[in-house]
Amino acid sequence: MASVAAWLPFARAAAIGWVPVAQRAFPQPPVHQIQKHADEKLLINVSGRKFETWRNTLEKYPDTLLGSNERDFFFDEETKEYFFDRDPDIFRHVLTYYRTGKLHYPKHECVQAFDEELNFFGIMADIISDCCFEDYKDKKRENTERLQDDADSQDGDANYPKGNLRQKMWRAFENPHTSTAALVFYYVTGFFIAVSVLANVIDTVPCGMDHRTKIEVSCGERFHLIFFCTDTACVMIFTTEYFLRLFAAPDRCKFMRSVMSVIDVVAIFPYYIGLGISDENGDVSGAFVTLRVFRVFRIFKFSRHSAGLRILGYTLKSCASELGFLLFSLSMAIIIFATVMYYAEKNVIETTFTSIPASFWYTIVTMTTLG
C-alpha cells in the first residue's frame, strides 16, 4: 500500500500533463458547466410584473421568440432580466404554454389582443387546446363579423362626397356621439320606444267595470283617446326616424333588406292599417285586430340603443348551429316521451292523453321545469 501511495502523485501529474498537483486543482468537467448553463433561472419582466422560469423550459420551443436567441435583444444588462412591454395578463397564459405544452384562451380577454400577443411571441393560434378552441373560434367569428360591419359602414361613407348632408346624417344615426343634435335625437327616440312599450303593456290592464254593460274593461278601452294619442305620437317619431334613415342610407336597397329595417316597418305598419279599418265592419276589424300584436316588435328597436343587445344578437347568430342541435335533441325527446305517455294512458277512462300531439304539452312542461 505504501508503494502505491508513493506513485499516486506521479500518476495524477501524468494525467494532467506533468503539472504539479499541489499548485493547481483539477478543472471541473465540461459536462457540469453545460448542465448549469441549461438549468439557469431566467427573470422576465413584462410591463413591471416579473416572472421566473428555467432556460430549458423556454428552449423546448426554439421556433418561438422566448425559445430562440432573439430574446437576447430584450435583455437588460443593468437589471439582468428580460424586459417586454406587453400585456402581463396574457403573458401568464403564454408562459403556461412553455411549461405545460398546452395553450389556453382566457375568455375574458379580447380575442384580437390575444392574437397580437401570440404573434409577437411567435406562437401559432392553431395549437390552442381543445377545451378552449371552440370559445376562441366563436369569439374570432364574432370579432370578424363586427369588423366586417364596420368596414361596410366605412365603405358606404366613402361613396359620399366629403361634407355631404346624407353622409353627416348617416354618421349621426350610426354614432350619436358625433354631435349634440344626434345625441338628443338618440335619447328622444329611445324615450319614445320605452313609452310605446310601456303603453302597450298598460293598455291591457283591467280598469274597473263599465257601468252600462257591467263588463270589466281594460285601460285601453276606458282611456282610448289618451292611448290613441300616445300611440300616434310614438308612431310619428318612428316613421320619421325610418324615412330619415332611408334617406341617409348609403345603399337604400341593402338598408331596406336589413333586419333592423324590417323590425322598424313591422313595428309601425299595424297603426296605419288600423286607421283604414272601420270599427263598424266587425269582420274586417276582427281579422286585423291580431296585427296589434306586432307592436311588441318595438321592443327590438332598443337594440339600436344598446351595445349589449347587439352583442347578444351576434352571439346567437354565431351559435345558430349549436342551438339548432339543441332544439333537435329536445324535439326528439318530446316525441319519444309523448309516445310513451300516450300508449301508457291509452286505455284509461277520461284520460287527457288522447293523442300523441296532446301529450306534447305534458312532456314539454315536465322537461323544461323538472329537467
Tab-separated table of C-alpha atoms in Angstrom:
chain	number	residue	atom	x	y	z
A	1	MET	CA	0.000	0.000	0.000
A	2	ALA	CA	2.872	2.343	0.743
A	3	SER	CA	4.305	1.807	-2.731
A	4	VAL	CA	1.001	2.610	-4.363
A	5	ALA	CA	0.623	5.808	-2.340
A	6	ALA	CA	4.114	6.856	-3.352
A	7	TRP	CA	3.314	6.519	-7.060
A	8	LEU	CA	-0.087	8.288	-6.875
A	9	PRO	CA	1.227	11.895	-7.262
A	10	PHE	CA	3.106	10.900	-10.382
A	11	ALA	CA	0.017	9.299	-11.851
A	12	ARG	CA	-2.016	12.473	-11.257
A	13	ALA	CA	0.742	14.601	-12.727
A	14	ALA	CA	0.812	12.413	-15.807
A	15	ALA	CA	-2.936	12.698	-16.183
A	16	ILE	CA	-2.837	16.493	-16.354
A	17	GLY	CA	0.333	16.886	-18.371
A	18	TRP	CA	3.052	16.870	-15.678
A	19	VAL	CA	1.548	19.864	-13.839
A	20	PRO	CA	2.376	19.941	-10.122
A	21	VAL	CA	-0.607	18.623	-8.152
A	22	ALA	CA	-0.113	20.845	-5.126
A	23	GLN	CA	-0.177	24.125	-7.086
A	24	ARG	CA	-3.231	23.581	-9.323
A	25	ALA	CA	-6.612	21.922	-8.717
A	26	PHE	CA	-8.360	19.647	-11.155
A	27	PRO	CA	-10.671	21.534	-13.581
A	28	GLN	CA	-14.424	20.860	-13.426
A	29	PRO	CA	-15.719	18.516	-16.090
A	30	PRO	CA	-17.317	20.423	-19.011
A	31	VAL	CA	-20.482	18.336	-18.608
A	32	HIS	CA	-21.337	20.070	-15.349
A	33	GLN	CA	-20.890	23.506	-16.956
A	34	ILE	CA	-23.344	22.594	-19.702
A	35	GLN	CA	-25.916	21.374	-17.183
A	36	LYS	CA	-25.556	24.500	-15.076
A	37	HIS	CA	-25.997	26.684	-18.152
A	38	ALA	CA	-29.103	24.738	-19.228
A	39	ASP	CA	-30.741	24.904	-15.803
A	40	GLU	CA	-30.182	28.624	-15.375
A	41	LYS	CA	-33.105	30.528	-13.936
A	42	LEU	CA	-34.291	33.452	-16.095
A	43	LEU	CA	-36.091	36.569	-14.879
A	44	ILE	CA	-38.682	38.030	-17.269
A	45	ASN	CA	-40.181	41.473	-16.651
A	46	VAL	CA	-43.455	42.070	-18.505
A	47	SER	CA	-44.600	45.678	-18.013
A	48	GLY	CA	-43.447	45.648	-14.383
A	49	ARG	CA	-44.726	42.190	-13.484
A	50	LYS	CA	-41.889	39.709	-13.065
A	51	PHE	CA	-41.926	36.040	-13.975
A	52	GLU	CA	-39.258	33.395	-13.291
A	53	THR	CA	-38.683	30.238	-15.254
A	54	TRP	CA	-35.903	27.882	-16.309
A	55	ARG	CA	-33.925	28.328	-19.500
A	56	ASN	CA	-34.574	24.775	-20.669
A	57	THR	CA	-38.325	25.385	-20.207
A	58	LEU	CA	-38.227	28.103	-22.850
A	59	GLU	CA	-35.815	26.294	-25.159
A	60	LYS	CA	-38.239	23.417	-25.595
A	61	TYR	CA	-39.808	25.547	-28.352
A	62	PRO	CA	-36.874	27.033	-30.318
A	63	ASP	CA	-39.146	28.355	-33.082
A	64	THR	CA	-40.702	30.929	-30.733
A	65	LEU	CA	-39.335	34.255	-29.510
A	66	LEU	CA	-38.554	33.170	-25.957
A	67	GLY	CA	-37.140	29.827	-27.055
A	68	SER	CA	-34.646	31.282	-29.533
A	69	ASN	CA	-31.690	33.629	-29.325
A	70	GLU	CA	-33.936	36.532	-30.371
A	71	ARG	CA	-34.886	37.027	-26.737
A	72	ASP	CA	-31.367	38.384	-26.101
A	73	PHE	CA	-32.412	41.608	-27.870
A	74	PHE	CA	-34.706	42.279	-24.899
A	75	PHE	CA	-32.091	41.562	-22.214
A	76	ASP	CA	-31.313	44.418	-19.804
A	77	GLU	CA	-27.680	44.332	-18.664
A	78	GLU	CA	-28.285	46.563	-15.658
A	79	THR	CA	-31.144	44.573	-14.094
A	80	LYS	CA	-30.052	41.208	-15.538
A	81	GLU	CA	-33.563	40.468	-16.762
A	82	TYR	CA	-35.550	40.286	-19.978
A	83	PHE	CA	-37.985	43.164	-20.378
A	84	PHE	CA	-41.091	43.053	-22.600
A	85	ASP	CA	-43.534	45.934	-22.858
A	86	ARG	CA	-46.504	43.624	-23.381
A	87	ASP	CA	-49.718	42.561	-21.621
A	88	PRO	CA	-48.757	40.714	-18.410
A	89	ASP	CA	-52.176	39.068	-18.010
A	90	ILE	CA	-51.971	37.343	-21.387
A	91	PHE	CA	-48.273	36.559	-20.895
A	92	ARG	CA	-49.258	34.332	-17.980
A	93	HIS	CA	-51.010	32.043	-20.461
A	94	VAL	CA	-48.052	32.266	-22.844
A	95	LEU	CA	-45.670	31.122	-20.100
A	96	THR	CA	-48.059	28.308	-19.169
A	97	TYR	CA	-47.714	27.056	-22.737
A	98	TYR	CA	-43.933	26.788	-22.323
A	99	ARG	CA	-44.327	24.961	-19.022
A	100	THR	CA	-47.102	22.507	-19.895
A	101	GLY	CA	-47.214	22.461	-23.681
A	102	LYS	CA	-50.907	23.469	-23.629
A	103	LEU	CA	-52.158	26.877	-24.721
A	104	HIS	CA	-55.402	28.103	-23.130
A	105	TYR	CA	-57.584	31.019	-24.251
A	106	PRO	CA	-58.790	33.389	-21.495
A	107	LYS	CA	-62.479	34.072	-22.156
A	108	HIS	CA	-62.408	37.492	-20.516
A	109	GLU	CA	-59.646	38.792	-22.807
A	110	CYS	CA	-60.123	40.468	-26.169
A	111	VAL	CA	-59.520	37.928	-28.910
A	112	GLN	CA	-57.709	40.479	-31.065
A	113	ALA	CA	-55.323	41.398	-28.226
A	114	PHE	CA	-54.738	37.688	-27.577
A	115	ASP	CA	-53.825	37.134	-31.235
A	116	GLU	CA	-51.433	40.087	-31.171
A	117	GLU	CA	-49.607	38.689	-28.148
A	118	LEU	CA	-49.318	35.252	-29.746
A	119	ASN	CA	-47.963	36.768	-32.953
A	120	PHE	CA	-45.407	38.784	-31.007
A	121	PHE	CA	-44.051	35.729	-29.186
A	122	GLY	CA	-44.165	33.612	-32.334
A	123	ILE	CA	-46.841	31.149	-31.176
A	124	MET	CA	-49.435	29.776	-33.582
A	125	ALA	CA	-53.072	30.087	-32.534
A	126	ASP	CA	-53.845	26.691	-34.069
A	127	ILE	CA	-52.278	24.909	-31.092
A	128	ILE	CA	-54.916	26.166	-28.624
A	129	SER	CA	-56.127	23.271	-26.502
A	130	ASP	CA	-59.419	21.551	-27.314
A	131	CYS	CA	-61.000	22.782	-24.068
A	132	CYS	CA	-60.693	26.401	-25.250
A	133	PHE	CA	-60.616	26.142	-29.033
A	134	GLU	CA	-64.403	26.374	-29.544
A	135	ASP	CA	-64.618	29.504	-27.389
A	136	TYR	CA	-61.691	31.023	-29.267
A	137	LYS	CA	-63.252	30.188	-32.635
A	138	ASP	CA	-66.616	31.703	-31.639
A	139	LYS	CA	-65.006	34.891	-30.358
A	140	LYS	CA	-62.910	35.066	-33.508
A	141	ARG	CA	-66.001	34.743	-35.702
A	142	GLU	CA	-67.914	37.404	-33.760
A	143	ASN	CA	-64.979	39.799	-33.958
A	144	THR	CA	-64.615	39.203	-37.707
A	145	GLU	CA	-68.315	39.911	-38.284
A	146	ARG	CA	-68.170	43.139	-36.289
A	147	LEU	CA	-65.072	44.286	-38.147
A	148	GLN	CA	-66.781	43.461	-41.453
A	149	ASP	CA	-69.838	45.507	-40.467
A	150	ASP	CA	-67.609	48.437	-39.560
A	151	ALA	CA	-65.757	48.090	-42.853
A	152	ASP	CA	-69.027	48.040	-44.790
A	153	SER	CA	-70.151	51.161	-42.946
A	154	GLN	CA	-66.896	52.923	-43.784
A	155	ASP	CA	-67.147	51.825	-47.407
A	156	GLY	CA	-70.630	53.284	-47.504
A	157	ASP	CA	-69.345	56.564	-46.132
A	158	ALA	CA	-66.670	56.600	-48.800
A	159	ASN	CA	-69.359	56.675	-51.511
A	160	TYR	CA	-70.429	60.124	-50.354
A	161	PRO	CA	-68.752	63.347	-51.355
A	162	LYS	CA	-66.941	64.956	-48.477
A	163	GLY	CA	-69.287	67.049	-46.355
A	164	ASN	CA	-72.453	65.647	-47.974
A	165	LEU	CA	-75.672	66.062	-45.940
A	166	ARG	CA	-76.595	62.383	-46.248
A	167	GLN	CA	-73.169	61.350	-45.022
A	168	LYS	CA	-73.468	63.593	-41.972
A	169	MET	CA	-76.926	62.236	-41.206
A	170	TRP	CA	-75.820	58.615	-41.565
A	171	ARG	CA	-72.844	59.148	-39.288
A	172	ALA	CA	-75.135	60.825	-36.766
A	173	PHE	CA	-77.509	57.841	-36.820
A	174	GLU	CA	-74.728	55.253	-36.544
A	175	ASN	CA	-72.679	57.167	-33.969
A	176	PRO	CA	-74.898	59.549	-31.961
A	177	HIS	CA	-71.923	60.936	-30.027
A	178	THR	CA	-70.653	62.808	-33.084
A	179	SER	CA	-72.800	65.862	-32.330
A	180	THR	CA	-75.197	67.270	-29.766
A	181	ALA	CA	-78.182	67.156	-32.146
A	182	ALA	CA	-77.557	63.484	-32.906
A	183	LEU	CA	-77.282	62.686	-29.208
A	184	VAL	CA	-80.572	64.494	-28.475
A	185	PHE	CA	-82.354	62.603	-31.268
A	186	TYR	CA	-80.856	59.353	-29.956
A	187	TYR	CA	-82.285	59.874	-26.468
A	188	VAL	CA	-85.640	61.156	-27.782
A	189	THR	CA	-86.191	58.052	-29.908
A	190	GLY	CA	-85.117	55.849	-27.003
A	191	PHE	CA	-87.613	57.608	-24.732
A	192	PHE	CA	-90.491	57.099	-27.182
A	193	ILE	CA	-89.577	53.423	-27.613
A	194	ALA	CA	-89.858	52.979	-23.840
A	195	VAL	CA	-93.153	54.915	-23.752
A	196	SER	CA	-94.574	52.834	-26.596
A	197	VAL	CA	-93.673	49.513	-24.983
A	198	LEU	CA	-94.994	50.656	-21.604
A	199	ALA	CA	-98.258	51.895	-23.142
A	200	ASN	CA	-98.682	48.597	-24.973
A	201	VAL	CA	-98.450	46.786	-21.618
A	202	ILE	CA	-100.732	49.136	-19.656
A	203	ASP	CA	-103.282	49.009	-22.478
A	204	THR	CA	-104.320	45.515	-21.356
A	205	VAL	CA	-104.540	46.181	-17.603
A	206	PRO	CA	-108.141	45.975	-16.226
A	207	CYS	CA	-109.517	49.376	-15.174
A	208	GLY	CA	-112.830	48.571	-13.477
A	209	MET	CA	-116.379	47.811	-14.611
A	210	ASP	CA	-118.311	49.507	-17.357
A	211	HIS	CA	-121.449	50.943	-15.696
A	212	ARG	CA	-123.583	50.393	-18.781
A	213	THR	CA	-122.565	46.864	-19.744
A	214	LYS	CA	-121.402	45.691	-16.317
A	215	ILE	CA	-118.339	44.176	-18.010
A	216	GLU	CA	-114.774	44.710	-16.867
A	217	VAL	CA	-112.880	46.800	-19.386
A	218	SER	CA	-109.190	47.410	-19.925
A	219	CYS	CA	-107.394	50.720	-19.580
A	220	GLY	CA	-107.028	50.877	-23.354
A	221	GLU	CA	-110.804	50.845	-23.763
A	222	ARG	CA	-111.571	53.184	-20.882
A	223	PHE	CA	-108.932	55.774	-21.857
A	224	HIS	CA	-108.995	55.135	-25.577
A	225	LEU	CA	-108.257	58.711	-26.621
A	226	ILE	CA	-105.189	59.018	-24.363
A	227	PHE	CA	-103.693	55.760	-25.593
A	228	PHE	CA	-104.502	56.627	-29.200
A	229	CYS	CA	-102.745	59.982	-28.951
A	230	THR	CA	-99.738	58.376	-27.249
A	231	ASP	CA	-99.526	55.677	-29.906
A	232	THR	CA	-99.873	58.279	-32.653
A	233	ALA	CA	-97.004	60.370	-31.258
A	234	CYS	CA	-94.755	57.324	-30.964
A	235	VAL	CA	-95.562	56.122	-34.484
A	236	MET	CA	-94.886	59.576	-35.912
A	237	ILE	CA	-91.444	59.589	-34.298
A	238	PHE	CA	-90.710	56.043	-35.526
A	239	THR	CA	-91.902	56.850	-39.038
A	240	THR	CA	-89.796	59.989	-39.194
A	241	GLU	CA	-86.752	58.086	-37.980
A	242	TYR	CA	-87.269	55.335	-40.554
A	243	PHE	CA	-87.571	57.690	-43.523
A	244	LEU	CA	-84.603	59.758	-42.363
A	245	ARG	CA	-82.501	56.609	-42.122
A	246	LEU	CA	-83.756	55.504	-45.531
A	247	PHE	CA	-82.832	58.898	-46.996
A	248	ALA	CA	-79.350	58.879	-45.442
A	249	ALA	CA	-78.507	55.213	-46.097
A	250	PRO	CA	-75.542	54.688	-48.481
A	251	ASP	CA	-77.319	51.709	-50.090
A	252	ARG	CA	-81.090	52.051	-49.749
A	253	CYS	CA	-81.891	48.576	-51.092
A	254	LYS	CA	-79.480	46.961	-48.641
A	255	PHE	CA	-80.907	49.075	-45.823
A	256	MET	CA	-84.489	48.031	-46.589
A	257	ARG	CA	-83.461	44.364	-46.548
A	258	SER	CA	-81.670	44.634	-43.211
A	259	VAL	CA	-83.142	43.073	-40.081
A	260	MET	CA	-83.478	46.365	-38.206
A	261	SER	CA	-85.297	47.954	-41.143
A	262	VAL	CA	-87.804	45.090	-41.222
A	263	ILE	CA	-88.338	45.483	-37.466
A	264	ASP	CA	-88.995	49.206	-37.923
A	265	VAL	CA	-91.619	48.546	-40.601
A	266	VAL	CA	-93.322	45.727	-38.683
A	267	ALA	CA	-93.466	47.926	-35.577
A	268	ILE	CA	-95.343	50.787	-37.258
A	269	PHE	CA	-97.466	49.320	-40.066
A	270	PRO	CA	-100.272	47.945	-37.763
A	271	TYR	CA	-101.076	51.530	-36.780
A	272	TYR	CA	-101.615	52.659	-40.382
A	273	ILE	CA	-103.649	49.563	-41.215
A	274	GLY	CA	-105.825	50.224	-38.164
A	275	LEU	CA	-106.526	53.754	-39.385
A	276	GLY	CA	-108.067	52.374	-42.555
A	277	ILE	CA	-110.306	49.865	-40.800
A	278	SER	CA	-113.699	50.954	-39.584
A	279	ASP	CA	-114.986	49.645	-36.270
A	280	GLU	CA	-118.434	49.252	-37.861
A	281	ASN	CA	-117.205	46.395	-40.010
A	282	GLY	CA	-116.696	43.800	-37.289
A	283	ASP	CA	-115.443	41.052	-39.585
A	284	VAL	CA	-112.631	43.150	-41.067
A	285	SER	CA	-111.612	44.735	-37.793
A	286	GLY	CA	-111.633	41.331	-36.126
A	287	ALA	CA	-109.389	39.925	-38.842
A	288	PHE	CA	-106.821	42.701	-38.399
A	289	VAL	CA	-107.006	43.058	-34.633
A	290	THR	CA	-104.248	40.466	-34.319
A	291	LEU	CA	-101.940	42.873	-36.121
A	292	ARG	CA	-101.703	44.823	-32.891
A	293	VAL	CA	-99.501	42.047	-31.557
A	294	PHE	CA	-96.781	43.254	-33.916
A	295	ARG	CA	-96.455	46.365	-31.800
A	296	VAL	CA	-94.426	44.251	-29.402
A	297	PHE	CA	-91.659	44.275	-32.016
A	298	ARG	CA	-90.970	47.844	-30.999
A	299	ILE	CA	-89.024	46.464	-28.065
A	300	PHE	CA	-86.424	45.203	-30.548
A	301	LYS	CA	-85.766	48.808	-31.530
A	302	PHE	CA	-83.823	49.015	-28.264
A	303	SER	CA	-81.062	47.055	-29.992
A	304	ARG	CA	-80.115	50.253	-31.828
A	305	HIS	CA	-79.546	51.886	-28.446
A	306	SER	CA	-77.824	49.020	-26.631
A	307	ALA	CA	-74.427	47.556	-27.474
A	308	GLY	CA	-75.186	44.614	-25.182
A	309	LEU	CA	-78.238	43.605	-27.233
A	310	ARG	CA	-76.205	43.798	-30.436
A	311	ILE	CA	-73.530	41.577	-28.906
A	312	LEU	CA	-76.274	39.153	-27.860
A	313	GLY	CA	-77.508	39.090	-31.435
A	314	TYR	CA	-74.015	38.333	-32.739
A	315	THR	CA	-73.678	35.562	-30.142
A	316	LEU	CA	-76.970	33.921	-31.108
A	317	LYS	CA	-76.031	34.168	-34.767
A	318	SER	CA	-72.642	32.519	-34.202
A	319	CYS	CA	-74.247	29.750	-32.095
A	320	ALA	CA	-77.083	29.050	-34.538
A	321	SER	CA	-75.862	25.539	-35.358
A	322	GLU	CA	-75.462	24.597	-31.677
A	323	LEU	CA	-78.913	25.993	-30.827
A	324	GLY	CA	-80.405	24.091	-33.749
A	325	PHE	CA	-78.899	20.841	-32.490
A	326	LEU	CA	-80.282	21.565	-29.003
A	327	LEU	CA	-83.795	22.103	-30.373
A	328	PHE	CA	-83.497	18.968	-32.484
A	329	SER	CA	-82.476	16.899	-29.458
A	330	LEU	CA	-85.282	18.412	-27.395
A	331	SER	CA	-87.813	17.629	-30.130
A	332	MET	CA	-86.680	14.009	-30.298
A	333	ALA	CA	-87.053	13.622	-26.531
A	334	ILE	CA	-90.517	15.236	-26.602
A	335	ILE	CA	-91.768	12.902	-29.324
A	336	ILE	CA	-90.349	9.800	-27.625
A	337	PHE	CA	-91.771	10.503	-24.166
A	338	ALA	CA	-95.088	11.785	-25.547
A	339	THR	CA	-95.477	8.496	-27.419
A	340	VAL	CA	-94.721	6.540	-24.237
A	341	MET	CA	-97.263	8.562	-22.231
A	342	TYR	CA	-99.969	8.124	-24.886
A	343	TYR	CA	-99.716	4.342	-25.048
A	344	ALA	CA	-99.371	4.066	-21.260
A	345	GLU	CA	-102.615	6.063	-20.726
A	346	LYS	CA	-104.460	4.898	-23.836
A	347	ASN	CA	-106.937	2.608	-22.086
A	348	VAL	CA	-107.550	4.892	-19.096
A	349	ILE	CA	-111.075	6.333	-18.909
A	350	GLU	CA	-111.340	10.127	-19.315
A	351	THR	CA	-107.607	10.420	-19.949
A	352	THR	CA	-106.212	13.737	-21.120
A	353	PHE	CA	-103.625	11.977	-23.283
A	354	THR	CA	-105.998	11.482	-26.188
A	355	SER	CA	-103.254	11.583	-28.834
A	356	ILE	CA	-99.509	11.918	-29.174
A	357	PRO	CA	-99.734	15.671	-30.005
A	358	ALA	CA	-101.981	16.109	-26.951
A	359	SER	CA	-99.223	14.503	-24.873
A	360	PHE	CA	-96.665	17.033	-26.090
A	361	TRP	CA	-97.764	19.622	-23.532
A	362	TYR	CA	-97.187	17.335	-20.557
A	363	THR	CA	-93.791	16.285	-21.931
A	364	ILE	CA	-92.650	19.842	-22.671
A	365	VAL	CA	-93.686	21.160	-19.254
A	366	THR	CA	-92.052	18.213	-17.483
A	367	MET	CA	-88.759	18.502	-19.375
A	368	THR	CA	-88.477	22.280	-19.091
A	369	THR	CA	-89.466	22.590	-15.438
A	370	LEU	CA	-88.292	19.366	-13.809
A	371	GLY	CA	-85.454	18.550	-16.185
